């Protein structure tokens, strides 16, 4: 039986790669002892979370983007801070990353409007 890492109510399945925000993992949300929905868990790079004053500003920006509730904007649903690590929980999009969404937007000449 394979052992998986569990953080809060999320299970970490496999490492997918890294990007400018952090290391990405395929994960799942645990509800009533089983995985109910898949998600992307991003362990934020330490240079974003340390020092705490910088992380406070980054977190405010990330939460501000989420609160705008712009359809199609890929923003974290939850932020977990545990054992010196910061995990951003993103909704699962079939094969789409933020970079891919931005590339698709540029290719189709569709603007992504942000109002902060």
mmCIF file of C-alpha atoms in Angstrom:
data_model
loop_
_atom_site.group_PDB
_atom_site.id
_atom_site.type_symbol
_atom_site.label_atom_id
_atom_site.label_comp_id
_atom_site.label_asym_id
_atom_site.label_seq_id
_atom_site.Cartn_x
_atom_site.Cartn_y
_atom_site.Cartn_z
ATOM 1 C CA UNK A 1 0.000 0.000 0.000
ATOM 2 C CA UNK A 2 1.336 3.391 -0.998
ATOM 3 C CA UNK A 3 1.599 6.092 1.677
ATOM 4 C CA UNK A 4 0.530 9.604 0.799
ATOM 5 C CA UNK A 5 1.202 12.839 2.628
ATOM 6 C CA UNK A 6 -1.908 14.401 4.185
ATOM 7 C CA UNK A 7 -2.029 18.126 4.941
ATOM 8 C CA UNK A 8 -5.139 19.458 6.684
ATOM 9 C CA UNK A 9 -7.957 17.817 4.736
ATOM 10 C CA UNK A 10 -5.948 17.354 1.519
ATOM 11 C CA UNK A 11 -3.987 14.365 0.265
ATOM 12 C CA UNK A 12 -0.882 14.862 -1.866
ATOM 13 C CA UNK A 13 -0.615 12.319 -4.709
ATOM 14 C CA UNK A 14 2.308 13.216 -6.962
ATOM 15 C CA UNK A 15 4.682 16.003 -7.874
ATOM 16 C CA UNK A 16 3.806 17.647 -11.199
ATOM 17 C CA UNK A 17 6.620 20.171 -11.515
ATOM 18 C CA UNK A 18 7.615 23.661 -10.472
ATOM 19 C CA UNK A 19 6.874 27.161 -11.660
ATOM 20 C CA UNK A 20 7.490 30.725 -10.504
ATOM 21 C CA UNK A 21 5.133 30.359 -7.526
ATOM 22 C CA UNK A 22 6.278 26.998 -6.182
ATOM 23 C CA UNK A 23 6.220 23.227 -6.528
ATOM 24 C CA UNK A 24 2.950 21.796 -7.863
ATOM 25 C CA UNK A 25 1.351 18.561 -6.707
ATOM 26 C CA UNK A 26 -1.751 16.689 -7.797
ATOM 27 C CA UNK A 27 -3.950 16.407 -4.753
ATOM 28 C CA UNK A 28 -7.416 15.708 -3.532
ATOM 29 C CA UNK A 29 -9.761 17.092 -0.917
ATOM 30 C CA UNK A 30 -10.726 14.548 1.722
ATOM 31 C CA UNK A 31 -14.340 14.520 2.881
ATOM 32 C CA UNK A 32 -15.743 11.753 5.067
ATOM 33 C CA UNK A 33 -12.575 9.635 4.741
ATOM 34 C CA UNK A 34 -12.481 9.632 0.929
ATOM 35 C CA UNK A 35 -11.241 11.915 -1.823
ATOM 36 C CA UNK A 36 -14.160 13.944 -3.133
ATOM 37 C CA UNK A 37 -12.527 16.247 -5.650
ATOM 38 C CA UNK A 38 -9.121 16.707 -7.206
ATOM 39 C CA UNK A 39 -7.120 19.889 -6.844
ATOM 40 C CA UNK A 40 -3.707 21.370 -7.497
ATOM 41 C CA UNK A 41 -1.599 22.001 -4.399
ATOM 42 C CA UNK A 42 1.253 24.472 -4.795
ATOM 43 C CA UNK A 43 3.896 24.628 -2.098
ATOM 44 C CA UNK A 44 4.978 28.271 -2.309
ATOM 45 C CA UNK A 45 8.692 28.972 -2.655
ATOM 46 C CA UNK A 46 10.315 30.135 0.579
ATOM 47 C CA UNK A 47 11.441 33.396 -1.049
ATOM 48 C CA UNK A 48 7.725 34.333 -1.271
ATOM 49 C CA UNK A 49 6.872 33.336 2.298
ATOM 50 C CA UNK A 50 10.005 34.576 4.121
ATOM 51 C CA UNK A 51 10.308 37.202 5.505
ATOM 52 C CA UNK A 52 6.796 37.321 7.013
ATOM 53 C CA UNK A 53 6.272 40.956 5.966
ATOM 54 C CA UNK A 54 6.689 40.000 2.297
ATOM 55 C CA UNK A 55 4.340 37.004 2.643
ATOM 56 C CA UNK A 56 1.724 39.261 4.267
ATOM 57 C CA UNK A 57 1.724 41.461 1.142
ATOM 58 C CA UNK A 58 1.724 38.478 -1.260
ATOM 59 C CA UNK A 59 -1.115 36.819 0.662
ATOM 60 C CA UNK A 60 -3.174 40.040 0.582
ATOM 61 C CA UNK A 61 -2.684 40.223 -3.197
ATOM 62 C CA UNK A 62 -3.650 36.549 -3.711
ATOM 63 C CA UNK A 63 -6.732 36.879 -1.507
ATOM 64 C CA UNK A 64 -7.690 40.122 -3.273
ATOM 65 C CA UNK A 65 -7.572 38.387 -6.647
ATOM 66 C CA UNK A 66 -9.758 35.542 -5.325
ATOM 67 C CA UNK A 67 -12.327 37.959 -3.858
ATOM 68 C CA UNK A 68 -12.781 39.630 -7.253
ATOM 69 C CA UNK A 69 -14.447 36.364 -8.375
ATOM 70 C CA UNK A 70 -13.602 36.910 -12.022
ATOM 71 C CA UNK A 71 -14.808 33.962 -14.150
ATOM 72 C CA UNK A 72 -11.924 32.082 -15.715
ATOM 73 C CA UNK A 73 -9.262 33.620 -13.447
ATOM 74 C CA UNK A 74 -7.232 30.885 -11.856
ATOM 75 C CA UNK A 75 -6.817 31.808 -8.186
ATOM 76 C CA UNK A 76 -6.355 29.713 -5.032
ATOM 77 C CA UNK A 77 -9.452 28.541 -3.200
ATOM 78 C CA UNK A 78 -7.580 28.155 0.078
ATOM 79 C CA UNK A 79 -4.216 28.912 1.692
ATOM 80 C CA UNK A 80 -2.793 26.451 4.195
ATOM 81 C CA UNK A 81 0.097 27.370 6.465
ATOM 82 C CA UNK A 82 1.396 24.370 8.368
ATOM 83 C CA UNK A 83 4.767 23.187 9.683
ATOM 84 C CA UNK A 84 6.685 26.056 8.062
ATOM 85 C CA UNK A 85 5.171 25.380 4.629
ATOM 86 C CA UNK A 86 2.599 27.351 2.700
ATOM 87 C CA UNK A 87 0.254 25.492 0.343
ATOM 88 C CA UNK A 88 -2.001 27.227 -2.153
ATOM 89 C CA UNK A 89 -5.036 25.122 -3.076
ATOM 90 C CA UNK A 90 -6.221 25.673 -6.635
ATOM 91 C CA UNK A 91 -9.226 24.181 -8.392
ATOM 92 C CA UNK A 92 -8.376 21.349 -10.744
ATOM 93 C CA UNK A 93 -8.508 22.330 -14.390
ATOM 94 C CA UNK A 94 -7.958 19.576 -16.914
ATOM 95 C CA UNK A 95 -4.373 20.104 -17.969
ATOM 96 C CA UNK A 96 -4.429 23.885 -17.548
ATOM 97 C CA UNK A 97 -1.834 25.880 -15.644
ATOM 98 C CA UNK A 98 -1.786 29.609 -15.045
ATOM 99 C CA UNK A 99 0.927 29.905 -17.661
ATOM 100 C CA UNK A 100 -1.203 27.976 -20.187
ATOM 101 C CA UNK A 101 -4.234 30.157 -19.469
ATOM 102 C CA UNK A 102 -2.129 33.274 -20.071
ATOM 103 C CA UNK A 103 -0.696 31.799 -23.291
ATOM 104 C CA UNK A 104 -4.200 30.841 -24.512
ATOM 105 C CA UNK A 105 -5.450 34.330 -23.645
ATOM 106 C CA UNK A 106 -2.619 35.946 -25.622
ATOM 107 C CA UNK A 107 -3.111 33.653 -28.620
ATOM 108 C CA UNK A 108 -6.854 34.262 -28.753
ATOM 109 C CA UNK A 109 -6.319 37.977 -28.020
ATOM 110 C CA UNK A 110 -8.702 37.768 -25.071
ATOM 111 C CA UNK A 111 -7.957 40.226 -22.281
ATOM 112 C CA UNK A 112 -8.004 39.112 -18.662
ATOM 113 C CA UNK A 113 -9.306 42.074 -16.705
ATOM 114 C CA UNK A 114 -8.126 42.572 -13.145
ATOM 115 C CA UNK A 115 -9.451 45.252 -10.854
ATOM 116 C CA UNK A 116 -7.584 45.415 -7.564
#
